[in-house]
Amino acid sequence: MIELRSDTFTLPTVGMRDAMFSAPLGDDVFGEDPTVNNLQVKVAELFGMENALFCPSGTMTNQIAISAHVSKGQEVICDELSHIYLYEGGGIMANAGASVKLLKGDLGRLSKDQIANAISPDDIHACESKLVSLENTVNKGGGSIYTSESLQEIADFCKHASIPLHLDGARIFNAMAASGQNPKQFGQWFDSISVCLSKGLGAPIGSVLLGSNDFIKKARRIRKRLGGGWRQAGLLAAAGIYALDNQVERLKDDHARATQIGLACEGLAWVSEVMPVTTNIVIIKLKDDIKASLKVAELDSLGIKCAPFGPQYIRFVTHLNFDDEALYKFIKIIKQ
Ligand SMILES: *Cc1c(COP(=O)(O)O)cnc(C)c1O
């Protein structure tokens, strides 16, 4: 089977497994797992941020960040396609007790003007805007990315307005591979960043939350409350360190293969539109009379696993277990 449902299906490589089994371990609730500490220092230094916290999932890093920035009755501003809104189980409300103001961006990307116009006025009727959250790459936007100009404008605005700016950077390394931006720039633009190690980077589990010392101290308390205080997690942190050292450079290959998938889908009788491909995600729209669930089942029977992404859309995601051989096989099947 050709697996294109998600870049979370990647399996640890032999080198990664070796790194995991030889990692020095300790109890992370006591702050004594040397490998977890190494990972946290490594990622914080990479992004030029003060501190970091290793967590089980990107949902948890996002939810901790929201809870740390926003209190009950206040609001988060984000795009309507955001993972924090669509795919985190209503956590903005359930975990932070917060409201959400949804904006309609361009393929999930917000502009500075949209954000500026959305901030609530200083008025007792209004819900106080206390966080702006961006996603980069935007999953539901077909892996779209922000330009440096746009991020600089948004960051400048948020600093001036004294409103924290969070990044759901589940695929931030894909964004950097495609744009040429570097981690230090993101560290300057954002107050907090969630980075997934378990997506394109290929670790089996884990995300890192970045921020100031005060923010991470607060985040550590919230993580414990959520039951995310873990013990000899160095076994998993070692996979993350290995991924950062060995599996970042290759992301551009995933992007090249995604571009090939997009090209192969263009002009197919059952495809009405291919969303612009910039990173490792390809979203196609089906012709009106075709249901995504049926097409996905048909492709599955032909050896291709992909994900329905709404009633009329299908998503393909490339990753380190999808090589050129799989790509040629994919193209052959899809053309037939
Ligand atoms: C996958 C993903 C997350 C986090 O997902 P987990 O499965 O909880 O690790 C967050 N944001 C985006 C955009 C994602 O694609």
mmCIF file of C-alpha atoms and ligand atoms in Angstrom:
data_model
loop_
_atom_site.group_PDB
_atom_site.id
_atom_site.type_symbol
_atom_site.label_atom_id
_atom_site.label_comp_id
_atom_site.label_asym_id
_atom_site.label_seq_id
_atom_site.Cartn_x
_atom_site.Cartn_y
_atom_site.Cartn_z
ATOM 1 C CA MET A 1 0.000 0.000 0.000
ATOM 2 C CA ILE A 2 1.099 3.558 -0.729
ATOM 3 C CA GLU A 3 0.501 5.530 2.472
ATOM 4 C CA LEU A 4 -0.426 9.169 1.833
ATOM 5 C CA ARG A 5 -3.058 9.771 4.537
ATOM 6 C CA SER A 6 -0.676 11.694 6.777
ATOM 7 C CA ASP A 7 2.988 12.336 7.561
ATOM 8 C CA THR A 8 2.229 10.884 11.008
ATOM 9 C CA PHE A 9 2.395 7.336 9.582
ATOM 10 C CA THR A 10 6.205 7.432 9.382
ATOM 11 C CA LEU A 11 8.060 4.724 11.305
ATOM 12 C CA PRO A 12 11.296 5.306 13.231
ATOM 13 C CA THR A 13 14.347 4.570 11.090
ATOM 14 C CA VAL A 14 17.048 2.139 12.266
ATOM 15 C CA GLY A 15 19.308 5.047 13.273
ATOM 16 C CA MET A 16 16.474 6.612 15.244
ATOM 17 C CA ARG A 17 15.708 3.359 17.087
ATOM 18 C CA ASP A 18 19.387 2.998 18.014
ATOM 19 C CA ALA A 19 19.426 6.563 19.344
ATOM 20 C CA MET A 20 16.297 5.865 21.397
ATOM 21 C CA PHE A 21 17.623 2.705 23.010
ATOM 22 C CA SER A 22 20.972 4.204 23.935
ATOM 23 C CA ALA A 23 19.604 7.466 25.394
ATOM 24 C CA PRO A 24 20.456 8.315 29.017
ATOM 25 C CA LEU A 25 17.214 8.555 31.030
ATOM 26 C CA GLY A 26 15.808 10.028 34.241
ATOM 27 C CA ASP A 27 12.518 11.249 35.723
ATOM 28 C CA ASP A 28 11.309 14.268 33.746
ATOM 29 C CA VAL A 29 8.694 15.320 36.323
ATOM 30 C CA PHE A 30 11.734 15.988 38.532
ATOM 31 C CA GLY A 31 13.454 17.689 35.582
ATOM 32 C CA GLU A 32 16.071 14.944 35.635
ATOM 33 C CA ASP A 33 15.844 13.279 32.238
ATOM 34 C CA PRO A 34 19.092 14.384 30.545
ATOM 35 C CA THR A 35 17.841 13.541 27.060
ATOM 36 C CA VAL A 36 14.603 15.503 27.494
ATOM 37 C CA ASN A 37 16.659 18.415 28.839
ATOM 38 C CA ASN A 38 19.023 18.192 25.859
ATOM 39 C CA LEU A 39 16.130 18.252 23.407
ATOM 40 C CA GLN A 40 14.539 21.245 25.131
ATOM 41 C CA VAL A 41 17.816 23.215 25.166
ATOM 42 C CA LYS A 42 18.536 22.244 21.560
ATOM 43 C CA VAL A 43 15.188 23.439 20.206
ATOM 44 C CA ALA A 44 15.140 26.594 22.347
ATOM 45 C CA GLU A 45 18.635 27.546 21.117
ATOM 46 C CA LEU A 46 17.740 26.726 17.533
ATOM 47 C CA PHE A 47 14.829 29.178 17.608
ATOM 48 C CA GLY A 48 16.634 31.660 19.855
ATOM 49 C CA MET A 49 13.954 31.389 22.545
ATOM 50 C CA GLU A 50 14.528 31.247 26.300
ATOM 51 C CA ASN A 51 12.994 27.903 27.128
ATOM 52 C CA ALA A 52 11.169 24.824 25.876
ATOM 53 C CA LEU A 53 8.876 22.051 27.080
ATOM 54 C CA PHE A 54 8.651 18.569 25.546
ATOM 55 C CA CYS A 55 5.061 17.269 25.361
ATOM 56 C CA PRO A 56 3.276 14.190 24.006
ATOM 57 C CA SER A 57 1.425 15.903 21.146
ATOM 58 C CA GLY A 58 0.931 19.055 19.138
ATOM 59 C CA THR A 59 -2.597 19.292 20.427
ATOM 60 C CA MET A 60 -1.216 19.415 23.957
ATOM 61 C CA THR A 61 1.430 22.053 23.154
ATOM 62 C CA ASN A 62 -1.192 24.238 21.446
ATOM 63 C CA GLN A 63 -3.717 23.769 24.234
ATOM 64 C CA ILE A 64 -1.152 24.491 26.943
ATOM 65 C CA ALA A 65 -0.114 27.646 25.083
ATOM 66 C CA ILE A 66 -3.719 28.832 24.790
ATOM 67 C CA SER A 67 -4.384 28.152 28.477
ATOM 68 C CA ALA A 68 -1.190 29.953 29.461
ATOM 69 C CA HIS A 69 -1.967 33.046 27.375
ATOM 70 C CA VAL A 70 -5.754 33.342 27.718
ATOM 71 C CA SER A 71 -8.151 33.246 30.686
ATOM 72 C CA LYS A 72 -11.801 32.306 30.987
ATOM 73 C CA GLY A 73 -14.084 34.685 29.090
ATOM 74 C CA GLN A 74 -11.346 36.082 26.860
ATOM 75 C CA GLU A 75 -10.817 35.244 23.200
ATOM 76 C CA VAL A 76 -8.338 33.744 20.752
ATOM 77 C CA ILE A 77 -8.207 35.177 17.220
ATOM 78 C CA CYS A 78 -7.449 32.630 14.492
ATOM 79 C CA ASP A 79 -8.345 31.541 10.969
ATOM 80 C CA GLU A 80 -11.453 29.419 10.486
ATOM 81 C CA LEU A 81 -9.279 26.618 9.038
ATOM 82 C CA SER A 82 -7.045 26.461 12.136
ATOM 83 C CA HIS A 83 -6.192 23.116 13.672
ATOM 84 C CA ILE A 84 -6.673 24.668 17.151
ATOM 85 C CA TYR A 85 -10.303 25.363 16.233
ATOM 86 C CA LEU A 86 -11.240 22.449 13.958
ATOM 87 C CA TYR A 87 -9.285 19.514 15.299
ATOM 88 C CA GLU A 88 -8.598 19.945 19.000
ATOM 89 C CA GLY A 89 -11.919 18.808 20.396
ATOM 90 C CA GLY A 90 -13.215 22.247 21.351
ATOM 91 C CA GLY A 91 -10.228 22.609 23.678
ATOM 92 C CA ILE A 92 -10.105 26.403 23.400
ATOM 93 C CA MET A 93 -13.321 26.409 25.403
ATOM 94 C CA ALA A 94 -12.977 23.142 27.311
ATOM 95 C CA ASN A 95 -9.401 23.718 28.499
ATOM 96 C CA ALA A 96 -8.986 27.491 28.594
ATOM 97 C CA GLY A 97 -12.658 28.503 29.037
ATOM 98 C CA ALA A 98 -11.981 30.921 26.202
ATOM 99 C CA SER A 99 -13.968 32.122 23.228
ATOM 100 C CA VAL A 100 -12.707 32.208 19.663
ATOM 101 C CA LYS A 101 -12.992 34.826 16.915
ATOM 102 C CA LEU A 102 -12.704 33.132 13.533
ATOM 103 C CA LEU A 103 -11.402 35.004 10.504
ATOM 104 C CA LYS A 104 -11.478 33.907 6.879
ATOM 105 C CA GLY A 105 -7.946 34.176 5.531
ATOM 106 C CA ASP A 106 -6.283 33.310 2.238
ATOM 107 C CA LEU A 107 -5.755 29.524 2.317
ATOM 108 C CA GLY A 108 -5.758 29.769 6.104
ATOM 109 C CA ARG A 109 -3.328 32.691 6.279
ATOM 110 C CA LEU A 110 -4.343 35.896 8.070
ATOM 111 C CA SER A 111 -3.140 39.375 7.169
ATOM 112 C CA LYS A 112 -2.082 42.101 9.589
ATOM 113 C CA ASP A 113 -5.096 44.231 8.593
ATOM 114 C CA GLN A 114 -7.540 41.380 9.222
ATOM 115 C CA ILE A 115 -6.051 40.871 12.672
ATOM 116 C CA ALA A 116 -5.967 44.588 13.454
ATOM 117 C CA ASN A 117 -9.645 44.915 12.522
ATOM 118 C CA ALA A 118 -10.583 41.893 14.633
ATOM 119 C CA ILE A 119 -9.131 43.046 17.962
ATOM 120 C CA SER A 120 -12.019 43.844 20.296
ATOM 121 C CA PRO A 121 -12.461 47.487 21.303
ATOM 122 C CA ASP A 122 -11.792 48.491 24.907
ATOM 123 C CA ASP A 123 -15.482 48.258 25.778
ATOM 124 C CA ILE A 124 -17.192 46.332 28.599
ATOM 125 C CA HIS A 125 -19.541 44.665 26.091
ATOM 126 C CA ALA A 126 -16.688 43.039 24.214
ATOM 127 C CA CYS A 127 -14.829 39.780 24.714
ATOM 128 C CA GLU A 128 -11.202 40.758 25.355
ATOM 129 C CA SER A 129 -8.820 39.625 22.588
ATOM 130 C CA LYS A 130 -5.843 38.070 24.356
ATOM 131 C CA LEU A 131 -4.117 35.893 21.760
ATOM 132 C CA VAL A 132 -3.522 35.757 18.018
ATOM 133 C CA SER A 133 -2.733 32.251 16.792
ATOM 134 C CA LEU A 134 -1.318 31.515 13.332
ATOM 135 C CA GLU A 135 -0.653 28.147 11.686
ATOM 136 C CA ASN A 136 2.338 27.590 9.377
ATOM 137 C CA THR A 137 2.186 25.547 7.202
ATOM 138 C CA VAL A 138 -1.615 25.604 7.133
ATOM 139 C CA ASN A 139 -2.808 22.002 7.025
ATOM 140 C CA LYS A 140 -6.319 22.759 5.791
ATOM 141 C CA GLY A 141 -4.925 25.410 3.430
ATOM 142 C CA GLY A 142 -3.076 22.721 1.449
ATOM 143 C CA GLY A 143 0.244 23.284 3.238
ATOM 144 C CA SER A 144 0.301 27.020 2.478
ATOM 145 C CA ILE A 145 3.038 29.184 4.015
ATOM 146 C CA TYR A 146 3.418 32.787 5.197
ATOM 147 C CA THR A 147 5.893 35.226 3.656
ATOM 148 C CA SER A 148 8.476 36.910 5.907
ATOM 149 C CA GLU A 149 6.943 40.303 5.106
ATOM 150 C CA SER A 150 3.527 39.204 6.298
ATOM 151 C CA LEU A 151 4.881 37.621 9.498
ATOM 152 C CA GLN A 152 6.983 40.709 10.250
ATOM 153 C CA GLU A 153 3.922 42.969 9.852
ATOM 154 C CA ILE A 154 1.760 40.762 12.066
ATOM 155 C CA ALA A 155 4.485 40.452 14.705
ATOM 156 C CA ASP A 156 5.087 44.213 14.742
ATOM 157 C CA PHE A 157 1.374 44.847 15.087
ATOM 158 C CA CYS A 158 0.921 42.345 17.942
ATOM 159 C CA LYS A 159 3.920 43.725 19.863
ATOM 160 C CA HIS A 160 2.569 47.250 19.462
ATOM 161 C CA ALA A 161 -0.910 46.119 20.582
ATOM 162 C CA SER A 162 0.594 44.070 23.473
ATOM 163 C CA ILE A 163 -1.219 40.929 22.352
ATOM 164 C CA PRO A 164 0.746 37.662 22.382
ATOM 165 C CA LEU A 165 1.301 35.831 19.096
ATOM 166 C CA HIS A 166 1.314 32.015 19.047
ATOM 167 C CA LEU A 167 2.424 29.768 16.200
ATOM 168 C CA ASP A 168 1.004 26.315 15.583
ATOM 169 C CA GLY A 169 4.171 25.169 13.859
ATOM 170 C CA ALA A 170 3.252 21.506 13.530
ATOM 171 C CA ARG A 171 5.009 21.675 10.138
ATOM 172 C CA ILE A 172 7.252 24.686 10.738
ATOM 173 C CA PHE A 173 10.291 22.842 9.337
ATOM 174 C CA ASN A 174 8.356 22.255 6.111
ATOM 175 C CA ALA A 175 7.574 25.984 5.996
ATOM 176 C CA MET A 176 11.261 26.842 6.472
ATOM 177 C CA ALA A 177 12.379 24.300 3.857
ATOM 178 C CA ALA A 178 10.020 25.887 1.331
ATOM 179 C CA SER A 179 10.617 29.551 2.190
ATOM 180 C CA GLY A 180 14.273 29.679 3.185
ATOM 181 C CA GLN A 181 13.319 31.377 6.463
ATOM 182 C CA ASN A 182 15.321 30.346 9.537
ATOM 183 C CA PRO A 183 14.259 29.334 13.064
ATOM 184 C CA LYS A 184 15.686 32.481 14.699
ATOM 185 C CA GLN A 185 13.292 34.626 12.650
ATOM 186 C CA PHE A 186 10.346 32.662 14.016
ATOM 187 C CA GLY A 187 11.753 33.011 17.528
ATOM 188 C CA GLN A 188 11.687 36.784 17.052
ATOM 189 C CA TRP A 189 8.238 36.958 15.511
ATOM 190 C CA PHE A 190 6.369 34.750 17.987
ATOM 191 C CA ASP A 191 5.850 34.685 21.754
ATOM 192 C CA SER A 192 5.198 30.948 21.749
ATOM 193 C CA ILE A 193 5.718 28.223 19.160
ATOM 194 C CA SER A 194 4.507 24.634 18.985
ATOM 195 C CA VAL A 195 6.780 22.372 16.915
ATOM 196 C CA CYS A 196 5.787 18.778 16.037
ATOM 197 C CA LEU A 197 8.505 16.142 15.856
ATOM 198 C CA SER A 198 6.013 13.461 14.843
ATOM 199 C CA LYS A 199 4.983 14.859 11.441
ATOM 200 C CA GLY A 200 7.465 15.349 8.601
ATOM 201 C CA LEU A 201 10.434 15.036 10.938
ATOM 202 C CA GLY A 202 9.530 11.377 11.454
ATOM 203 C CA ALA A 203 9.741 10.894 15.232
ATOM 204 C CA PRO A 204 7.154 8.459 16.638
ATOM 205 C CA ILE A 205 5.734 10.928 19.151
ATOM 206 C CA GLY A 206 6.295 14.351 20.617
ATOM 207 C CA SER A 207 6.040 18.114 20.229
ATOM 208 C CA VAL A 208 8.012 20.955 21.740
ATOM 209 C CA LEU A 209 6.519 24.178 23.100
ATOM 210 C CA LEU A 210 8.784 27.235 23.024
ATOM 211 C CA GLY A 211 8.571 30.531 24.878
ATOM 212 C CA SER A 212 10.046 32.734 27.608
ATOM 213 C CA ASN A 213 11.192 31.325 30.961
ATOM 214 C CA ASP A 214 8.039 32.629 32.687
ATOM 215 C CA PHE A 215 5.787 31.225 29.980
ATOM 216 C CA ILE A 216 7.387 27.758 30.081
ATOM 217 C CA LYS A 217 7.185 27.687 33.884
ATOM 218 C CA LYS A 218 3.440 28.289 33.587
ATOM 219 C CA ALA A 219 3.225 25.767 30.736
ATOM 220 C CA ARG A 220 4.961 23.089 32.837
ATOM 221 C CA ARG A 221 2.310 23.498 35.533
ATOM 222 C CA ILE A 222 -0.523 23.218 32.989
ATOM 223 C CA ARG A 223 1.093 20.163 31.376
ATOM 224 C CA LYS A 224 1.162 18.457 34.778
ATOM 225 C CA ARG A 225 -2.499 19.334 35.371
ATOM 226 C CA LEU A 226 -3.421 17.758 32.025
ATOM 227 C CA GLY A 227 -1.616 14.562 33.011
ATOM 228 C CA GLY A 228 1.256 15.249 30.646
ATOM 229 C CA GLY A 229 4.023 15.166 33.244
ATOM 230 C CA TRP A 230 5.963 12.168 32.053
ATOM 231 C CA ARG A 231 8.841 10.148 33.397
ATOM 232 C CA GLN A 232 11.694 8.546 31.371
ATOM 233 C CA ALA A 233 10.560 10.412 28.253
ATOM 234 C CA GLY A 234 14.159 10.675 27.094
ATOM 235 C CA LEU A 235 13.496 7.520 25.086
ATOM 236 C CA LEU A 236 11.170 9.649 22.955
ATOM 237 C CA ALA A 237 13.184 12.863 23.168
ATOM 238 C CA ALA A 238 16.121 10.945 21.675
ATOM 239 C CA ALA A 239 14.010 10.267 18.595
ATOM 240 C CA GLY A 240 13.297 13.991 18.347
ATOM 241 C CA ILE A 241 16.990 14.900 18.623
ATOM 242 C CA TYR A 242 17.823 12.317 15.964
ATOM 243 C CA ALA A 243 15.083 13.696 13.694
ATOM 244 C CA LEU A 244 16.383 17.267 14.050
ATOM 245 C CA ASP A 245 19.949 16.145 13.281
ATOM 246 C CA ASN A 246 19.173 13.800 10.398
ATOM 247 C CA GLN A 247 15.724 14.283 8.921
ATOM 248 C CA VAL A 248 15.294 18.000 8.299
ATOM 249 C CA GLU A 249 17.391 18.364 5.129
ATOM 250 C CA ARG A 250 15.313 15.760 3.332
ATOM 251 C CA LEU A 251 11.989 17.639 3.709
ATOM 252 C CA LYS A 252 12.552 19.342 0.362
ATOM 253 C CA ASP A 253 12.348 15.886 -1.266
ATOM 254 C CA ASP A 254 8.859 15.473 0.226
ATOM 255 C CA HIS A 255 7.919 18.829 -1.286
ATOM 256 C CA ALA A 256 9.243 17.855 -4.719
ATOM 257 C CA ARG A 257 7.232 14.612 -4.615
ATOM 258 C CA ALA A 258 4.098 16.478 -3.490
ATOM 259 C CA THR A 259 4.523 18.796 -6.491
ATOM 260 C CA GLN A 260 4.663 15.708 -8.736
ATOM 261 C CA ILE A 261 1.485 14.366 -7.141
ATOM 262 C CA GLY A 262 -0.232 17.704 -7.769
ATOM 263 C CA LEU A 263 0.849 17.704 -11.419
ATOM 264 C CA ALA A 264 -0.305 14.092 -11.878
ATOM 265 C CA CYS A 265 -3.749 14.992 -10.498
ATOM 266 C CA GLU A 266 -4.242 17.996 -12.754
ATOM 267 C CA GLY A 267 -6.416 17.195 -15.727
ATOM 268 C CA LEU A 268 -7.735 13.892 -14.346
ATOM 269 C CA ALA A 269 -11.364 13.377 -15.374
ATOM 270 C CA TRP A 270 -12.551 13.189 -11.745
ATOM 271 C CA VAL A 271 -10.550 16.138 -10.381
ATOM 272 C CA SER A 272 -11.953 19.664 -10.631
ATOM 273 C CA GLU A 273 -9.153 21.516 -8.845
ATOM 274 C CA VAL A 274 -5.708 21.015 -7.301
ATOM 275 C CA MET A 275 -4.946 23.514 -4.541
ATOM 276 C CA PRO A 276 -1.539 25.220 -4.930
ATOM 277 C CA VAL A 277 1.225 22.858 -3.723
ATOM 278 C CA THR A 278 4.016 24.550 -1.740
ATOM 279 C CA THR A 279 5.062 21.960 0.836
ATOM 280 C CA ASN A 280 4.205 18.295 1.504
ATOM 281 C CA ILE A 281 0.393 18.512 1.363
ATOM 282 C CA VAL A 282 -1.753 18.113 -1.748
ATOM 283 C CA ILE A 283 -5.476 18.817 -1.548
ATOM 284 C CA ILE A 284 -7.634 18.079 -4.562
ATOM 285 C CA LYS A 285 -11.265 18.945 -5.165
ATOM 286 C CA LEU A 286 -13.398 16.300 -6.843
ATOM 287 C CA LYS A 287 -15.898 16.917 -9.614
ATOM 288 C CA ASP A 288 -19.373 17.715 -8.264
ATOM 289 C CA ASP A 289 -20.974 14.305 -8.577
ATOM 290 C CA ILE A 290 -18.138 12.414 -6.850
ATOM 291 C CA LYS A 291 -18.115 11.830 -3.086
ATOM 292 C CA ALA A 292 -14.732 11.944 -1.358
ATOM 293 C CA SER A 293 -15.527 8.904 0.794
ATOM 294 C CA LEU A 294 -16.254 6.778 -2.301
ATOM 295 C CA LYS A 295 -13.164 7.973 -4.185
ATOM 296 C CA VAL A 296 -10.971 7.299 -1.157
ATOM 297 C CA ALA A 297 -12.378 3.744 -0.967
ATOM 298 C CA GLU A 298 -11.751 3.225 -4.687
ATOM 299 C CA LEU A 299 -8.144 4.467 -4.441
ATOM 300 C CA ASP A 300 -7.658 2.236 -1.404
ATOM 301 C CA SER A 301 -8.724 -0.791 -3.449
ATOM 302 C CA LEU A 302 -6.069 0.191 -6.029
ATOM 303 C CA GLY A 303 -3.311 0.428 -3.401
ATOM 304 C CA ILE A 304 -3.341 4.131 -2.479
ATOM 305 C CA LYS A 305 -4.292 5.296 1.002
ATOM 306 C CA CYS A 306 -5.404 8.941 1.208
ATOM 307 C CA ALA A 307 -7.721 10.944 3.443
ATOM 308 C CA PRO A 308 -11.143 12.466 2.748
ATOM 309 C CA PHE A 309 -10.863 16.162 3.651
ATOM 310 C CA GLY A 310 -14.484 17.316 3.569
ATOM 311 C CA PRO A 311 -17.293 15.918 1.385
ATOM 312 C CA GLN A 312 -15.640 16.998 -1.880
ATOM 313 C CA TYR A 313 -11.922 17.070 -1.038
ATOM 314 C CA ILE A 314 -9.097 14.522 -0.721
ATOM 315 C CA ARG A 315 -5.707 15.065 0.944
ATOM 316 C CA PHE A 316 -2.359 13.420 0.120
ATOM 317 C CA VAL A 317 0.636 14.021 2.422
ATOM 318 C CA THR A 318 4.189 13.036 1.472
ATOM 319 C CA HIS A 319 6.754 11.896 4.060
ATOM 320 C CA LEU A 320 9.971 9.954 4.593
ATOM 321 C CA ASN A 321 8.459 6.537 3.903
ATOM 322 C CA PHE A 322 7.155 7.717 0.486
ATOM 323 C CA ASP A 323 10.075 7.444 -1.946
ATOM 324 C CA ASP A 324 10.490 7.893 -5.716
ATOM 325 C CA GLU A 325 9.512 4.284 -6.377
ATOM 326 C CA ALA A 326 6.224 4.843 -4.522
ATOM 327 C CA LEU A 327 5.738 8.095 -6.424
ATOM 328 C CA TYR A 328 6.082 6.380 -9.826
ATOM 329 C CA LYS A 329 3.682 3.657 -8.709
ATOM 330 C CA PHE A 330 1.235 6.335 -7.505
ATOM 331 C CA ILE A 331 1.374 8.200 -10.826
ATOM 332 C CA LYS A 332 0.887 4.985 -12.796
ATOM 333 C CA ILE A 333 -2.169 3.956 -10.751
ATOM 334 C CA ILE A 334 -3.766 7.382 -10.788
ATOM 335 C CA LYS A 335 -3.312 7.846 -14.552
ATOM 336 C CA GLN A 336 -5.047 4.524 -15.160
HETATM 337 C C1 LIG B 1 -0.983 17.404 13.543
HETATM 338 C C2 LIG B 1 -1.200 18.817 13.843
HETATM 339 C C3 LIG B 1 -1.234 19.281 15.167
HETATM 340 C C4 LIG B 1 -1.034 18.425 16.386
HETATM 341 O O1 LIG B 1 -1.456 17.160 16.273
HETATM 342 P P1 LIG B 1 -1.157 15.974 17.313
HETATM 343 O O2 LIG B 1 -1.682 14.829 16.565
HETATM 344 O O3 LIG B 1 -1.896 16.306 18.531
HETATM 345 O O4 LIG B 1 0.315 15.920 17.541
HETATM 346 C C5 LIG B 1 -1.432 20.615 15.369
HETATM 347 N N1 LIG B 1 -1.560 21.468 14.341
HETATM 348 C C6 LIG B 1 -1.523 21.067 13.055
HETATM 349 C C7 LIG B 1 -1.640 22.071 11.975
HETATM 350 C C8 LIG B 1 -1.343 19.728 12.766
HETATM 351 O O5 LIG B 1 -1.308 19.331 11.493
#
